[in-house]
């Protein structure tokens, strides 16, 4: 079954990381990604540009309305995702707990509805 892991983090805090801290986080993500791909669990995943680059789109009364920024103002922003292929939710949670930002952010795990 496929699970989407949405990674939430505090962009402001991450922006204050030293170059060494950035490299350490990057190395941890690379190790996680390589291991997950080698084991056939990680099917896709990408980091996102900062939430300041987001555009929120709504259609109201047949009119498209856009707003700069993310959907909601929150302490933590959606920073990236992984698409996992796991046997069950327990396995997906085990993999989600290994995502580096799970240690100081949050990872939302949600099953994907198979439509095809």
Short mmCIF file of C-alpha atoms in Angstrom, two decimals:
data_model
loop_
_atom_site.label_atom_id
_atom_site.label_comp_id
_atom_site.label_asym_id
_atom_site.label_seq_id
_atom_site.Cartn_x
_atom_site.Cartn_y
_atom_site.Cartn_z
CA UNK A 1 0.00 0.00 0.00
CA UNK A 2 1.21 3.51 -0.75
CA UNK A 3 1.56 6.15 1.95
CA UNK A 4 2.32 9.84 1.52
CA UNK A 5 4.65 11.22 4.18
CA UNK A 6 4.36 15.00 4.38
CA UNK A 7 7.29 16.60 6.16
CA UNK A 8 6.58 19.71 8.24
CA UNK A 9 9.34 21.91 9.63
CA UNK A 10 9.97 25.40 10.92
CA UNK A 11 11.48 27.18 7.91
CA UNK A 12 12.67 30.07 10.07
CA UNK A 13 14.60 27.75 12.35
CA UNK A 14 16.05 25.79 9.44
CA UNK A 15 17.20 29.06 7.82
CA UNK A 16 19.40 29.78 10.85
CA UNK A 17 21.32 26.50 10.54
CA UNK A 18 25.06 26.81 10.05
CA UNK A 19 26.58 25.45 6.82
CA UNK A 20 27.75 22.42 8.80
CA UNK A 21 24.22 21.82 10.12
CA UNK A 22 22.79 22.12 6.58
CA UNK A 23 25.33 19.58 5.36
CA UNK A 24 24.53 17.22 8.24
CA UNK A 25 20.78 17.40 7.51
CA UNK A 26 21.41 16.92 3.78
CA UNK A 27 23.62 13.88 4.47
CA UNK A 28 20.95 12.36 6.74
CA UNK A 29 18.29 12.79 4.04
CA UNK A 30 20.56 11.29 1.38
CA UNK A 31 21.30 8.25 3.56
CA UNK A 32 17.58 7.79 4.29
CA UNK A 33 16.63 8.19 0.62
CA UNK A 34 19.29 5.82 -0.68
CA UNK A 35 18.36 3.15 1.90
CA UNK A 36 14.64 3.47 1.17
CA UNK A 37 15.16 3.26 -2.60
CA UNK A 38 17.48 0.27 -2.26
CA UNK A 39 14.83 -1.54 -0.20
CA UNK A 40 12.05 -0.62 -2.65
CA UNK A 41 10.12 1.42 -0.08
CA UNK A 42 10.67 4.98 -1.33
CA UNK A 43 8.92 5.49 -4.66
CA UNK A 44 9.24 9.29 -4.87
CA UNK A 45 10.21 12.25 -2.79
CA UNK A 46 11.30 15.83 -3.14
CA UNK A 47 11.95 18.89 -1.01
CA UNK A 48 9.84 21.96 -1.69
CA UNK A 49 10.85 25.58 -2.17
CA UNK A 50 10.01 27.80 0.85
CA UNK A 51 6.36 28.46 1.63
CA UNK A 52 6.90 32.10 0.61
CA UNK A 53 6.94 30.85 -3.01
CA UNK A 54 3.54 29.15 -2.67
CA UNK A 55 0.36 30.28 -4.38
CA UNK A 56 -3.00 29.17 -2.98
CA UNK A 57 -5.78 28.70 -5.55
CA UNK A 58 -9.51 28.72 -4.86
CA UNK A 59 -12.48 28.84 -7.21
CA UNK A 60 -15.42 30.85 -5.86
CA UNK A 61 -18.58 31.50 -7.85
CA UNK A 62 -16.80 30.30 -11.00
CA UNK A 63 -13.92 32.74 -10.50
CA UNK A 64 -10.33 31.69 -9.82
CA UNK A 65 -8.88 33.51 -6.83
CA UNK A 66 -5.20 33.27 -5.93
CA UNK A 67 -3.30 34.32 -2.83
CA UNK A 68 0.43 34.45 -2.23
CA UNK A 69 1.71 32.06 0.38
CA UNK A 70 0.58 28.77 1.86
CA UNK A 71 -3.00 27.77 2.61
CA UNK A 72 -2.73 28.52 6.33
CA UNK A 73 -0.41 30.40 8.63
CA UNK A 74 1.23 27.82 10.86
CA UNK A 75 4.34 27.41 12.96
CA UNK A 76 5.54 24.56 10.75
CA UNK A 77 5.42 24.53 6.96
CA UNK A 78 5.22 21.70 4.45
CA UNK A 79 8.84 21.26 3.41
CA UNK A 80 8.78 18.10 1.33
CA UNK A 81 7.34 14.63 0.93
CA UNK A 82 8.08 10.97 0.38
CA UNK A 83 5.83 8.43 -1.32
CA UNK A 84 6.34 5.09 0.40
CA UNK A 85 5.22 1.63 -0.63
CA UNK A 86 4.79 -0.34 2.59
CA UNK A 87 3.08 -3.54 3.68
CA UNK A 88 1.00 -1.72 6.31
CA UNK A 89 0.66 1.44 8.40
CA UNK A 90 3.07 0.14 11.06
CA UNK A 91 5.84 -0.20 8.48
CA UNK A 92 5.02 3.25 7.05
CA UNK A 93 5.28 4.74 10.55
CA UNK A 94 8.66 3.05 11.07
CA UNK A 95 9.96 4.63 7.85
CA UNK A 96 8.37 8.01 8.65
CA UNK A 97 10.08 8.04 12.05
CA UNK A 98 13.44 7.78 10.27
CA UNK A 99 12.87 10.97 8.24
CA UNK A 100 15.36 13.47 9.68
CA UNK A 101 12.83 16.25 10.34
CA UNK A 102 10.68 13.88 12.43
CA UNK A 103 13.13 14.59 15.26
CA UNK A 104 12.28 18.31 15.43
CA UNK A 105 9.31 18.82 13.11
CA UNK A 106 6.45 16.52 12.19
CA UNK A 107 5.70 13.92 9.54
CA UNK A 108 2.09 13.29 8.58
CA UNK A 109 1.53 9.78 7.21
CA UNK A 110 -1.54 9.32 5.06
CA UNK A 111 -2.63 6.29 2.99
CA UNK A 112 -3.09 6.93 -0.72
CA UNK A 113 -6.31 5.80 -2.40
CA UNK A 114 -5.47 3.63 -5.41
CA UNK A 115 -7.66 4.75 -8.31
CA UNK A 116 -6.21 2.66 -11.10
#
